[in-house]
Coordinates of C-alpha atoms in Angstrom, one line a residue:
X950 CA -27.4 -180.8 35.9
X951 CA -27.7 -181.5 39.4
X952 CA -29.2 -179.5 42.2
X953 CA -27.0 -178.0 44.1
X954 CA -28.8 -177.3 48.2
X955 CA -26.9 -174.0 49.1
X956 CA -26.9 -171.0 47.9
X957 CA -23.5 -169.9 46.2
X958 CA -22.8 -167.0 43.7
X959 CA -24.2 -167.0 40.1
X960 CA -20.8 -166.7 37.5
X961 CA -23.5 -164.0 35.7
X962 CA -25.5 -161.8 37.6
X963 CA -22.6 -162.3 40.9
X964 CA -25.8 -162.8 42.9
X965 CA -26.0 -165.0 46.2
X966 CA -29.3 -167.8 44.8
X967 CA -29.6 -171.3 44.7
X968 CA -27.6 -172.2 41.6
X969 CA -26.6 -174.8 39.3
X970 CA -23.7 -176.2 37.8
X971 CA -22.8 -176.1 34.0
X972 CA -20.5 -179.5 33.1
X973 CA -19.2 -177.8 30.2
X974 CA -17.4 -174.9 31.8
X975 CA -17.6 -175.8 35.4
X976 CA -19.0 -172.5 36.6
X977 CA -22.4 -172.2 38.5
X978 CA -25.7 -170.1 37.4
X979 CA -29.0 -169.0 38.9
X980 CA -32.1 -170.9 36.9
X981 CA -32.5 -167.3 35.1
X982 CA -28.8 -167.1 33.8
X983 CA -28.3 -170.8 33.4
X984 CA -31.5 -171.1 31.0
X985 CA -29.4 -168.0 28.9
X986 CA -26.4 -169.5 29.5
X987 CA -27.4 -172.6 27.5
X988 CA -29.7 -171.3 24.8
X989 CA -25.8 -168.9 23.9
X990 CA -23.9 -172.3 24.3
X991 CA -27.0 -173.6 22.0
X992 CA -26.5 -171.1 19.2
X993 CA -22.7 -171.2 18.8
X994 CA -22.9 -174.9 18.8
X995 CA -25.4 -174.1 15.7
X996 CA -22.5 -171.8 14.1
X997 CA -19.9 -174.2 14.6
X998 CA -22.1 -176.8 13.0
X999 CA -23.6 -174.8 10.1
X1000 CA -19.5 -173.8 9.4
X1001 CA -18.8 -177.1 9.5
X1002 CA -21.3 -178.2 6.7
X1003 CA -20.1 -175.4 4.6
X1004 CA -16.1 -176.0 5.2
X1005 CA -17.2 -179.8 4.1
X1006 CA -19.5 -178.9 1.1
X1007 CA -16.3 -176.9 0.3
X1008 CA -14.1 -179.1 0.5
X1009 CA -16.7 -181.6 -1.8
X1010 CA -16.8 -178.8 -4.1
X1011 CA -12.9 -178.7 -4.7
X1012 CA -12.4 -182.4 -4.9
X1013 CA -14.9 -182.3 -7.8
X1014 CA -13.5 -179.2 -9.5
X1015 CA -9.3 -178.7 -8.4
X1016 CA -8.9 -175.9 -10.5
X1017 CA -10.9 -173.5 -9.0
X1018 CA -8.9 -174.0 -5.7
X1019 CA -6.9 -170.7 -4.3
X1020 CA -3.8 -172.1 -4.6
X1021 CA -4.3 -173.2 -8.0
X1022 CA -5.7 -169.6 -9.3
X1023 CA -2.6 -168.1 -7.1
X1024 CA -0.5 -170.4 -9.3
X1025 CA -2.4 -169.3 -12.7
X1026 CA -1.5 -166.0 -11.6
X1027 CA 2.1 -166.5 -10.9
X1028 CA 2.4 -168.0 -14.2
X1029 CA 0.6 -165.0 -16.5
X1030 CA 2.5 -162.9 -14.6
X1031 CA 6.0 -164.5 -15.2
X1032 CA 5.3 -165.1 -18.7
X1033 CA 5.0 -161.3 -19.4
X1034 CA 8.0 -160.5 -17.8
X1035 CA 9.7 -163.3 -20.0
X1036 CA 8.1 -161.4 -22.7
X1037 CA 9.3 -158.2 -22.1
X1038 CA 13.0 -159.9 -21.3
X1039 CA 13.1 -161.4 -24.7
X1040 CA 12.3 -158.7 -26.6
X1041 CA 14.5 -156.4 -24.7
X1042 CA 17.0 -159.0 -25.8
X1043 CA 16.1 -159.0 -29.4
X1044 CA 16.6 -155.2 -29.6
X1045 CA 19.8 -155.7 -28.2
X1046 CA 20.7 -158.4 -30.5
X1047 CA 19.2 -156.8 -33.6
X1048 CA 21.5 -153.8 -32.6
X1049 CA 24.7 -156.1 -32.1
X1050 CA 24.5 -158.1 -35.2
X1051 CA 25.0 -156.0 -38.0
X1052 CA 28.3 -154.5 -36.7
X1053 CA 29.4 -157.9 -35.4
X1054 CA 28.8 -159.6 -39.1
X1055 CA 30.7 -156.6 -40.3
X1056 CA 33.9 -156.8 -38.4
X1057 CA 33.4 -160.4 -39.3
X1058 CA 32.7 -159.9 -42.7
X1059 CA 36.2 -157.5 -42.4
X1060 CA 38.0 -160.6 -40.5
X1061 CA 36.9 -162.9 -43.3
X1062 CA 38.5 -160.3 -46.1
X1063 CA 41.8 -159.8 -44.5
X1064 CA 41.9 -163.5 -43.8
X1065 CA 41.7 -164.4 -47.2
X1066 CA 44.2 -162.1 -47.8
X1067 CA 47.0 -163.1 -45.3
X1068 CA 45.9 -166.7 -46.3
X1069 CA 47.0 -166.2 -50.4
X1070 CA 49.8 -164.3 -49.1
X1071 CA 51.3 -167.1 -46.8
X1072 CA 50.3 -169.3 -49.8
X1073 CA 52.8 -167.2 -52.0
X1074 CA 55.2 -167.4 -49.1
X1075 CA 54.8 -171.3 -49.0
X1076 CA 55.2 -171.8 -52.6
X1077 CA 58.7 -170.1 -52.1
X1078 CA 60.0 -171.6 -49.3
X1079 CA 59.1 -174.9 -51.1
X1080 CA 61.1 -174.0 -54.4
X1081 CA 63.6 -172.7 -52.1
X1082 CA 64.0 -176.2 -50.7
X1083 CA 63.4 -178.1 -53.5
X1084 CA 66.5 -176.4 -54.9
X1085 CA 68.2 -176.7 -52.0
X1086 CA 67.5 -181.0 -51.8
X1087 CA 68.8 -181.0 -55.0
X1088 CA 71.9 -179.4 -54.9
X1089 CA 73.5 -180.8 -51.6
X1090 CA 71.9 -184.6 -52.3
X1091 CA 72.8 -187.3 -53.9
X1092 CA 71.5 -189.1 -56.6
X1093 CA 70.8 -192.0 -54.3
X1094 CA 69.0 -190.3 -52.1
X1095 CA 66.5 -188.6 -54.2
X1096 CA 63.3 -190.1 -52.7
X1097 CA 64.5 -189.6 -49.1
X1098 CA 65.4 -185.8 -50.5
X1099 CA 61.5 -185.6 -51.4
X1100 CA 60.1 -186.9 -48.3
X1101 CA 61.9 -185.1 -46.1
X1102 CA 61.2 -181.5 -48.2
X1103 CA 57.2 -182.9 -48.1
X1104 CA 57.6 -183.4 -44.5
X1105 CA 59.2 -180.1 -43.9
X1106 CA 56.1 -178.5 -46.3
X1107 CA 53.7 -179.8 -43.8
X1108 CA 55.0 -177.8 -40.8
X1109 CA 55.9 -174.9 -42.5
X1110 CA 52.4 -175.0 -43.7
X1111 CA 51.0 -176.0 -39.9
X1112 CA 53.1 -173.2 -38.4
X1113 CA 51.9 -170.5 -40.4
X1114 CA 48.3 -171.2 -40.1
X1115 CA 49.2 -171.5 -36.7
X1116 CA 50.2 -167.9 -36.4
X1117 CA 47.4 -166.8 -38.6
X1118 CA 45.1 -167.6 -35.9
X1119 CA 47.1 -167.2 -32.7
X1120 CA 45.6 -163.7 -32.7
X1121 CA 41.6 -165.3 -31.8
X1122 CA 42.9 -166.2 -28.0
X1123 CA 41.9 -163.9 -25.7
X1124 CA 43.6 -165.0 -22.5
X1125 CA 46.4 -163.7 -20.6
X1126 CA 48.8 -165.3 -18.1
X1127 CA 47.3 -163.9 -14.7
X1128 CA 51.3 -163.3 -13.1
X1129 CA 52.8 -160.5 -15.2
X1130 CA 56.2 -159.5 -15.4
X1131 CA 57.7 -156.0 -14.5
X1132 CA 59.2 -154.2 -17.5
X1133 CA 59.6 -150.9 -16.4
X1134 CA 60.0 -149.7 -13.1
X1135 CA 59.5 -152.0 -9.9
X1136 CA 62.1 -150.0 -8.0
X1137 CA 60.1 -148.4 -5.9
X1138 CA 58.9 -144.6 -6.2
X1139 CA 61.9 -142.2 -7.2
X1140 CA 63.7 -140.5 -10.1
X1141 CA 66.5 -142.4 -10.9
X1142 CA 66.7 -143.8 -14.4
X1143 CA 64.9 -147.3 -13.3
X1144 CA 62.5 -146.0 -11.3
X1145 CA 58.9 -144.3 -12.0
X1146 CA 56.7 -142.1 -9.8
X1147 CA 52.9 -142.6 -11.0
X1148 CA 53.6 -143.7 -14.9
X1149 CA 49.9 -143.0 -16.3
X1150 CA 50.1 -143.1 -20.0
X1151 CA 52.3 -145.9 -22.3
X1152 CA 53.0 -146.6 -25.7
X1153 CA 54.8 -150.0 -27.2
X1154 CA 56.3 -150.0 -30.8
X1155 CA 56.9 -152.6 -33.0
X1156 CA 59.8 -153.4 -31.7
X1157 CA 58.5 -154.0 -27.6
X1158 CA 60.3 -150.6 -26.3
X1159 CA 58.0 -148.9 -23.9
X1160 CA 57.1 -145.0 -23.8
X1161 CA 56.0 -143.8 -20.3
X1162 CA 54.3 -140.7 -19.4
X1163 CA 55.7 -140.8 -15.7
X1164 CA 53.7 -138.4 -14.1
X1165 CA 55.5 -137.8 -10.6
X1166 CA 58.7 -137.1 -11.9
X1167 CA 57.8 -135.1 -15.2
X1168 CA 59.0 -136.5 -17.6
X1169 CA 58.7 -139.0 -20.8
X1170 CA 60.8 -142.1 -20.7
X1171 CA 61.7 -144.9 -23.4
X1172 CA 62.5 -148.4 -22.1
X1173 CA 63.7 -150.2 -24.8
X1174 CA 63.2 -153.8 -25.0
X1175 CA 64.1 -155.8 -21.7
X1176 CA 66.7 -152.7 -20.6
X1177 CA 67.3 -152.4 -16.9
X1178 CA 66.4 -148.8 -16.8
X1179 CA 64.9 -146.2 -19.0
X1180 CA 66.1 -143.1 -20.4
X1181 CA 64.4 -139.5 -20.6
X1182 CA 63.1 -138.3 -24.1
X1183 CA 61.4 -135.2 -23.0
X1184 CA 61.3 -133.1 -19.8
X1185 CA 62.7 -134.1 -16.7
X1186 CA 65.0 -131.0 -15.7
X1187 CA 62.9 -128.1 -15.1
X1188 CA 59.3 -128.3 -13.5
X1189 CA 58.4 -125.8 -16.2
X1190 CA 59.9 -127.7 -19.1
X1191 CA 57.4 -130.6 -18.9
X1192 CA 54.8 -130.9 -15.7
X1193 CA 52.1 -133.5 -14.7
X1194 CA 52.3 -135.4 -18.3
X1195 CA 49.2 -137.9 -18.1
X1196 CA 49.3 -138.6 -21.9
X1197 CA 50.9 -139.0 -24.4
X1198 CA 51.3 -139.7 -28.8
X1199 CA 54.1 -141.3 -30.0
X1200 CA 54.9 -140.2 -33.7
X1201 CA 57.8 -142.4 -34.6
X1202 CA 57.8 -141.4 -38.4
X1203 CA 58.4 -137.7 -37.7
X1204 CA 60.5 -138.8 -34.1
X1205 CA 58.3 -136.6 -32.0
X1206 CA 56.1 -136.9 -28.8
X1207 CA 53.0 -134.9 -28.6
X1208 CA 52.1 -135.1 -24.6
X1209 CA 48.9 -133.9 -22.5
X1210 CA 49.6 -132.0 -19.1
X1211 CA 46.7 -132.1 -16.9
X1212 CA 47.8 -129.4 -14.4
X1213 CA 49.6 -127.0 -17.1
X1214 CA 46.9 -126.7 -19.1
X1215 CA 48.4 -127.5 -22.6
X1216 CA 49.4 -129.9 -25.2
X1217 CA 52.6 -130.3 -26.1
X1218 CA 54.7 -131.6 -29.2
X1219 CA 58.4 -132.6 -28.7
X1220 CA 61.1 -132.7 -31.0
X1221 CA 64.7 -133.5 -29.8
X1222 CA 64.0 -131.9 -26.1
X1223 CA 62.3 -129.2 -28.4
X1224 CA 58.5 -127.9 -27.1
X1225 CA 56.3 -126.3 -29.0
X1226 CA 53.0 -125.6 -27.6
X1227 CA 50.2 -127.0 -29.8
X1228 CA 47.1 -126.3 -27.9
X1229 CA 46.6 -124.1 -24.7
X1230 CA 44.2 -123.2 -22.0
X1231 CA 42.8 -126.7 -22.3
X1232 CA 41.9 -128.8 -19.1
X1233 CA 43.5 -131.6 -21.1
X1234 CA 43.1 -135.2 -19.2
X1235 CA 44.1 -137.3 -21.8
X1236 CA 44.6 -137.3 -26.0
X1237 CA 44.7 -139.9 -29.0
X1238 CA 44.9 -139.8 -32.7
X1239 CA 43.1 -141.4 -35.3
X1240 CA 44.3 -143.2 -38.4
X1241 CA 43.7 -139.8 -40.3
X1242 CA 45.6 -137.5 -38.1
X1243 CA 43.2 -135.3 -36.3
X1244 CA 44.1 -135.2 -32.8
X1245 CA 41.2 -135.4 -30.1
X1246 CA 42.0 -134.0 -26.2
X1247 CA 39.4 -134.8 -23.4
X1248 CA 38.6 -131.7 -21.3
X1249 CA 38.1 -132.7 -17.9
X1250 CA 36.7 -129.5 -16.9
X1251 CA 34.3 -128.8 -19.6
X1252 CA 33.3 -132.2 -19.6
X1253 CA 34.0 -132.7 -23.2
X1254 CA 36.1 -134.3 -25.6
X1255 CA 37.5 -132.0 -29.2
X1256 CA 39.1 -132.9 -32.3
X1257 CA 41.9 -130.9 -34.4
X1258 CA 42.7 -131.3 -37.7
X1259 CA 46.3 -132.1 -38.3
X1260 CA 48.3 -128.4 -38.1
X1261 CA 45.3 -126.8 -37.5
X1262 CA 45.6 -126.1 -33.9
X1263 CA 45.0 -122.7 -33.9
X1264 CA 41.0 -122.9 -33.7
X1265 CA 39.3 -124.0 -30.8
X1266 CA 38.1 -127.8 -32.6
X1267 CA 35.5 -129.7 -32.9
X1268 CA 33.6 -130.5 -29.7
X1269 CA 32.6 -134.7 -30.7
X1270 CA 31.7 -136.0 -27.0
X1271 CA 30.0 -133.9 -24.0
X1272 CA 30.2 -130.2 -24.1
X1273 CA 26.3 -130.2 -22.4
X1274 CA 27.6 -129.8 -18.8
X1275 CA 28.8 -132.1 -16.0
X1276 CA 26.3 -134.7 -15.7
X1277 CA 25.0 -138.3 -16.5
X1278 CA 22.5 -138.0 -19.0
X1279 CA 23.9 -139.9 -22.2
X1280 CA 24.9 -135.9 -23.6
X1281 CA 27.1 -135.3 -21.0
X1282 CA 30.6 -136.5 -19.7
X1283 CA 31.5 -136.1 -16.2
X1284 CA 35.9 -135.7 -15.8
X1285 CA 36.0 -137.9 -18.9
X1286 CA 40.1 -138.8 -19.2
X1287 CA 41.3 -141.7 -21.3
X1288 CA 39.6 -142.0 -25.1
X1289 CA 40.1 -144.4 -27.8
X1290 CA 39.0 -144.0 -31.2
X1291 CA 38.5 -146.3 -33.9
X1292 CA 38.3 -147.3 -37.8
X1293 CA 34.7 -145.5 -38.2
X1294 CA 36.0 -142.2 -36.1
X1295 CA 33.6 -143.5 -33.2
X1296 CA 34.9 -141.7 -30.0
X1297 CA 34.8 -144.5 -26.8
X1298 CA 35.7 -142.3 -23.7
X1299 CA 36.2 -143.2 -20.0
X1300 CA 33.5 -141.3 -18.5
X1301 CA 35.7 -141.1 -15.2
X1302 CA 33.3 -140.1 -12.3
X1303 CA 29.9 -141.8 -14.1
X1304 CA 31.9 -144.8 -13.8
X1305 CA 31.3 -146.0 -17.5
X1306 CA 32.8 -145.8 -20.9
X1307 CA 30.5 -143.9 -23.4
X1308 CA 30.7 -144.5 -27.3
X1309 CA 30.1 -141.6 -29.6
X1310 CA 29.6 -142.2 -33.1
X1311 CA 31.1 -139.6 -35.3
X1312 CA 28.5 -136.8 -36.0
X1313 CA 26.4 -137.7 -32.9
X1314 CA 24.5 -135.6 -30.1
X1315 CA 24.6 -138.1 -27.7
X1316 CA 26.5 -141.3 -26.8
X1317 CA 25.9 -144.9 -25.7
X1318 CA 27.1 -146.8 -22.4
X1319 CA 29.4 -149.8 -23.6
X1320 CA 30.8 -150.4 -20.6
X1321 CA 29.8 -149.9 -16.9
X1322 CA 26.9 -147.3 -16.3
X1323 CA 25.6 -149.4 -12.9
X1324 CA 27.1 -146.9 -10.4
X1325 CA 29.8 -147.0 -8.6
X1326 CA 30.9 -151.1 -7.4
X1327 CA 33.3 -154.0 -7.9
X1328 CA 30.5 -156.8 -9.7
X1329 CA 30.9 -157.3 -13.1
X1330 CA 28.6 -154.9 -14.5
X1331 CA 30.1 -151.8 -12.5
X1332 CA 33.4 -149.4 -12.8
X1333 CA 34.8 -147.5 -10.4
X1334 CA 36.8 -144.8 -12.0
X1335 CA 37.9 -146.3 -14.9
X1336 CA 40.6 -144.6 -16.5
X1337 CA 43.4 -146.6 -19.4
X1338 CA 41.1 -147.7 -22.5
X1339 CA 41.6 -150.2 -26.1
X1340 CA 39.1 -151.4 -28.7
X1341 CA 40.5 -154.5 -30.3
X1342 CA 38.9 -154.7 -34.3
X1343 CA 36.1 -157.3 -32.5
X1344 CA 34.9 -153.9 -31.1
X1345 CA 36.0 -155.6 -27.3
X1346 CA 36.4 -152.4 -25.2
X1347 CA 39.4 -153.2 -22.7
X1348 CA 39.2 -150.9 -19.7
X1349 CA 41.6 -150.2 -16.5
X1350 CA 39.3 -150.1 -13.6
X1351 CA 41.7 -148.5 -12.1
X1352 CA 39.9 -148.2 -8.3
X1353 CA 39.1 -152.0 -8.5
X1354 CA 42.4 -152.8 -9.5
X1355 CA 41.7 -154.9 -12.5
X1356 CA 41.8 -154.8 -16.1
X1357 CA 38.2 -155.7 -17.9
X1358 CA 36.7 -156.7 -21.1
X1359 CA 33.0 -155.8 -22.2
X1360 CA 31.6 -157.1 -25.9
X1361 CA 29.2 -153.8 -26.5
X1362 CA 26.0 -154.6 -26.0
X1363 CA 26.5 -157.0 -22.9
X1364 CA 25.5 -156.3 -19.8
X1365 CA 28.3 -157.3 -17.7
X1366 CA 32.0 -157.6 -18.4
X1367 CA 34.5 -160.2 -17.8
X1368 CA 38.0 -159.8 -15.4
X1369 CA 40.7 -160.0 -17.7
X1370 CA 44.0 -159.4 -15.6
X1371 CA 44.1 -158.2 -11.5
X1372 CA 41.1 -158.1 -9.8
X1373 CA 43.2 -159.9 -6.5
X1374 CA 42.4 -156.9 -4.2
X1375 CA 45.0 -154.3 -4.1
X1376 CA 49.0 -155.1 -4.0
X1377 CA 52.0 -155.2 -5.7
X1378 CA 52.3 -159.0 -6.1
X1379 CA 52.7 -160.1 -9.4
X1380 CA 49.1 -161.1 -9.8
X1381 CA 47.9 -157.7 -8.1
X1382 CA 47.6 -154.0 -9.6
X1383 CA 47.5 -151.0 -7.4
X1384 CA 45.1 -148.2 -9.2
X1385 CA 46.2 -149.1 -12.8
X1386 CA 45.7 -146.2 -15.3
X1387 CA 47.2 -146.9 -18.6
X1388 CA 46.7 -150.0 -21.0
X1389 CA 48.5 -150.9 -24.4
X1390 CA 48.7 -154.1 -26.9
X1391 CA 51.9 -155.0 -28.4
X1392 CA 51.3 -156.7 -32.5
X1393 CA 52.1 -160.4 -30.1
X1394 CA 48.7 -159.0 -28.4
X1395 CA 50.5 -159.2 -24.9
X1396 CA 49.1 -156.6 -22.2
X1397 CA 51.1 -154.3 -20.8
X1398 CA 49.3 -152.2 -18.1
X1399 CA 51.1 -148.6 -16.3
X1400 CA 50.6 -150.1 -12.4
X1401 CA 50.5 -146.4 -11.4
X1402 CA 50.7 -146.7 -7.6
X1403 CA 53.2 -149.6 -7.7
X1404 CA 55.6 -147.3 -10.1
X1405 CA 55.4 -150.3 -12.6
X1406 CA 54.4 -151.3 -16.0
X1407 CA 53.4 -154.6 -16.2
X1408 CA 54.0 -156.9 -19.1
X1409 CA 50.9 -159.8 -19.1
X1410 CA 51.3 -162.6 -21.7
X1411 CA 49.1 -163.9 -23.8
X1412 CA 48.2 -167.8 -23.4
X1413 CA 49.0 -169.6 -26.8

């Protein structure tokens, strides 16, 4: 440092000495403060270098031994960590599997049986229509064309044979046409005979005629098979003859309509424009019946779903779903409306404001979500108040999610379900619903759905 021959301030003690000049920092110190001023610069210089021999021993350290580097242990970590979860995931999915499988290798099983016995039948069937046309070759053929006579009745055994087996399994697809086409309705909102005003429930016979519980205009209406317009088969004068219907079951042996009224409080049977009351003081949303004849009726205000014995309406039932309060536990129902039952008596309800379908098995306290059970959303593992509702014998649960305007499919046991039909926002183009609430197979395994806020019923077809 040189000496500097005036006095100036010292940076430290802001004294006016004779001072020097540090290079390093440009600032100028009395011989007290400078001596201090270098013996600090001295010892940080000493950190930095003693930090520096342990950053590069370190460093030496690592090269000869990579795994114990941070990253490396962060990575080790990462790993454990992720495996566990796997874990858990897979066995989570066992339990779900393990669940699934026996009554999937049942309904196979069951698919297998009747197979086999549609498949001996159509062998019977075969061996007749080949007779047949053996007998017929022979007759109206010559004697010179025997062998021609032979082919063409082997040729003609081939298709026969190709088109039944055809049909056979026709009923495995599972897709639909996404444009539908309007069989009922579609003429805007009104009363007249080919109109509708809300149509909520449906039924399809064998023989494609449609059964309509239209809501809005109180009444049930029959549109037989590609008709222009419908005609009325119960209610539709008097407000007090037939109000609100929201369900209904089609008895076509004994030519009567047994129908749910959500704001009347009753079910219904109807013979010939006949009523008699079956059930009343029920807060019934919706009602089915089983393949034994007991008729079950969801309560929307009890929260609950009951079952009658056939003729035995006089008791109060057999509470087989809910009944433990409005709620969300899996107990409870909260406005359950549409139900389904199936071959084992298990109850599937649309559990309306839980958005999600329950399943009760018969004889249980408490039921299962199938379907749904998220909360309230459009992705594909969510409902928003699903209402219409059909197991197919695969134990498929088909449900009208009827604020997302679409028609889904869930496998039990699945997390999410699939779109089958709508799902284009809401409209009335043929590829649109508006609130659908009612859902019905035909023996062709079309889908017809009740477009409830388009005063429709839409026909879907299935792709072959």
């Amino acid at each position: 440092m040189a000496m500097a021959n005036n006095k100036t301030q010292c940076f430290t003690c802001n004294k006016e000495k004779i001072t020097y000049p540090c290079k390093g920092c440009s600032k100028e110190f009395c011989l007290m403060d400078l001596t201090e001023h270098q013996r600090i610069l001295s010892d940080e210089l000493n950190l930095i270098t003693n930090e520096y021999n342990e950053f590069k021993q370190r460093i030496n350290e690592q090269k000869q031994n990579p795994q114990n580097d941070l990253l490396i242990k962060q990575i080790d970590e990462w790993e454990a960590n992720s495996i566990e979860i796997i874990q858990q995931k897979a066995q989570q999915c066992r339990k779900i599997a393990m669940g699934c499988l026996p009554t999937f290798f049942n309904n196979i099983e069951k698919k297998f049986n009747d197979l086999s016995e549609q498949i001996i039948h159509q062998r019977f069937l075969l061996k007749k229509i080949h007779n047949h046309l053996l007998m017929k070759f022979q007759l109206f053929h010559q004697e010179n064309i025997k062998k021609k006579s032979k082919f063409r009745s082997r040729l003609i055994l081939f298709f026969i044979k190709i088109f039944c087996f055809h049909h056979l399994l026709e009923s495995n697809f599972n897709k639909w046409k996404q444009n539908a086409i309007v069989v009922a309705g579609g003429n805007g909102q009104g009363q007249h005979l080919n109109q509708l005003f809300f149509p909520y429930g449906i039924f399809i016979d064998k023989k494609k005629n449609i059964f309509i519980a239209d809501y809005g205009n109180n009444r049930i209406v029959e549109w037989k098979c590609n008709a222009k317009e419908g005609q009325i088969i119960a209610g539709g004068n008097q407000i007090d003859q037939l109000y609100r219907p929201t369900g209904m079951i089609v008895d076509q042996q004994n030519h009567s309509i047994i129908t749910a009224h959500f704001w009347d409080n009753k079910v219904i049977r109807w013979m010939n424009q006949n009523q008699q009351i079956l059930i009343d003081n029920i807060d019934c949303s919706r009602l089915t019946m089983d393949k034994n004849g007991f008729l079950y009726v969801s309560d929307w205000a009890r929260n609950e779903v009951r079952r009658w014995k056939m003729e035995e309406y006089n008791n109060e039932g057999v509470v087989v779903a809910g009944g433990n309060g409005k709620g969300n536990h899996l107990n409870q129902l909260n406005d359950p409306t549409c139900i389904f039952v199936d071959e084992d008596q298990s109850v599937y309800i649309s559990d309306h404001d839980n958005n999600r379908v329950m399943k009760w098995r018969k004889d249980a306290k408490e039921g299962t979500i199938v379907a749904g059970g998220n909360g309230q959303g459009r992705n594909l593992n969510q409902l928003h108040y699903p209402e219409g509702l059909f197991v197919d014998d695969l134990g498929q649960i088909y449900v009208a999610d009827c604020w997302n305007h679409r028609v889904m499919r869930w496998c039990e046991g699945k997390e999410d379900g699939e779109i089958v039909v709508g799902g284009n926002s809401r409209g009335n183009q043929l590829n649109q619903l508006n609130h659908p609430s009612g859902l019905y197979f035909d023996d062709e395994r079309n889908l017809y759905v009740a477009d409830r806020d388009n005063h429709r019923i839409q026909k879907f077809e299935i792709v072959l």
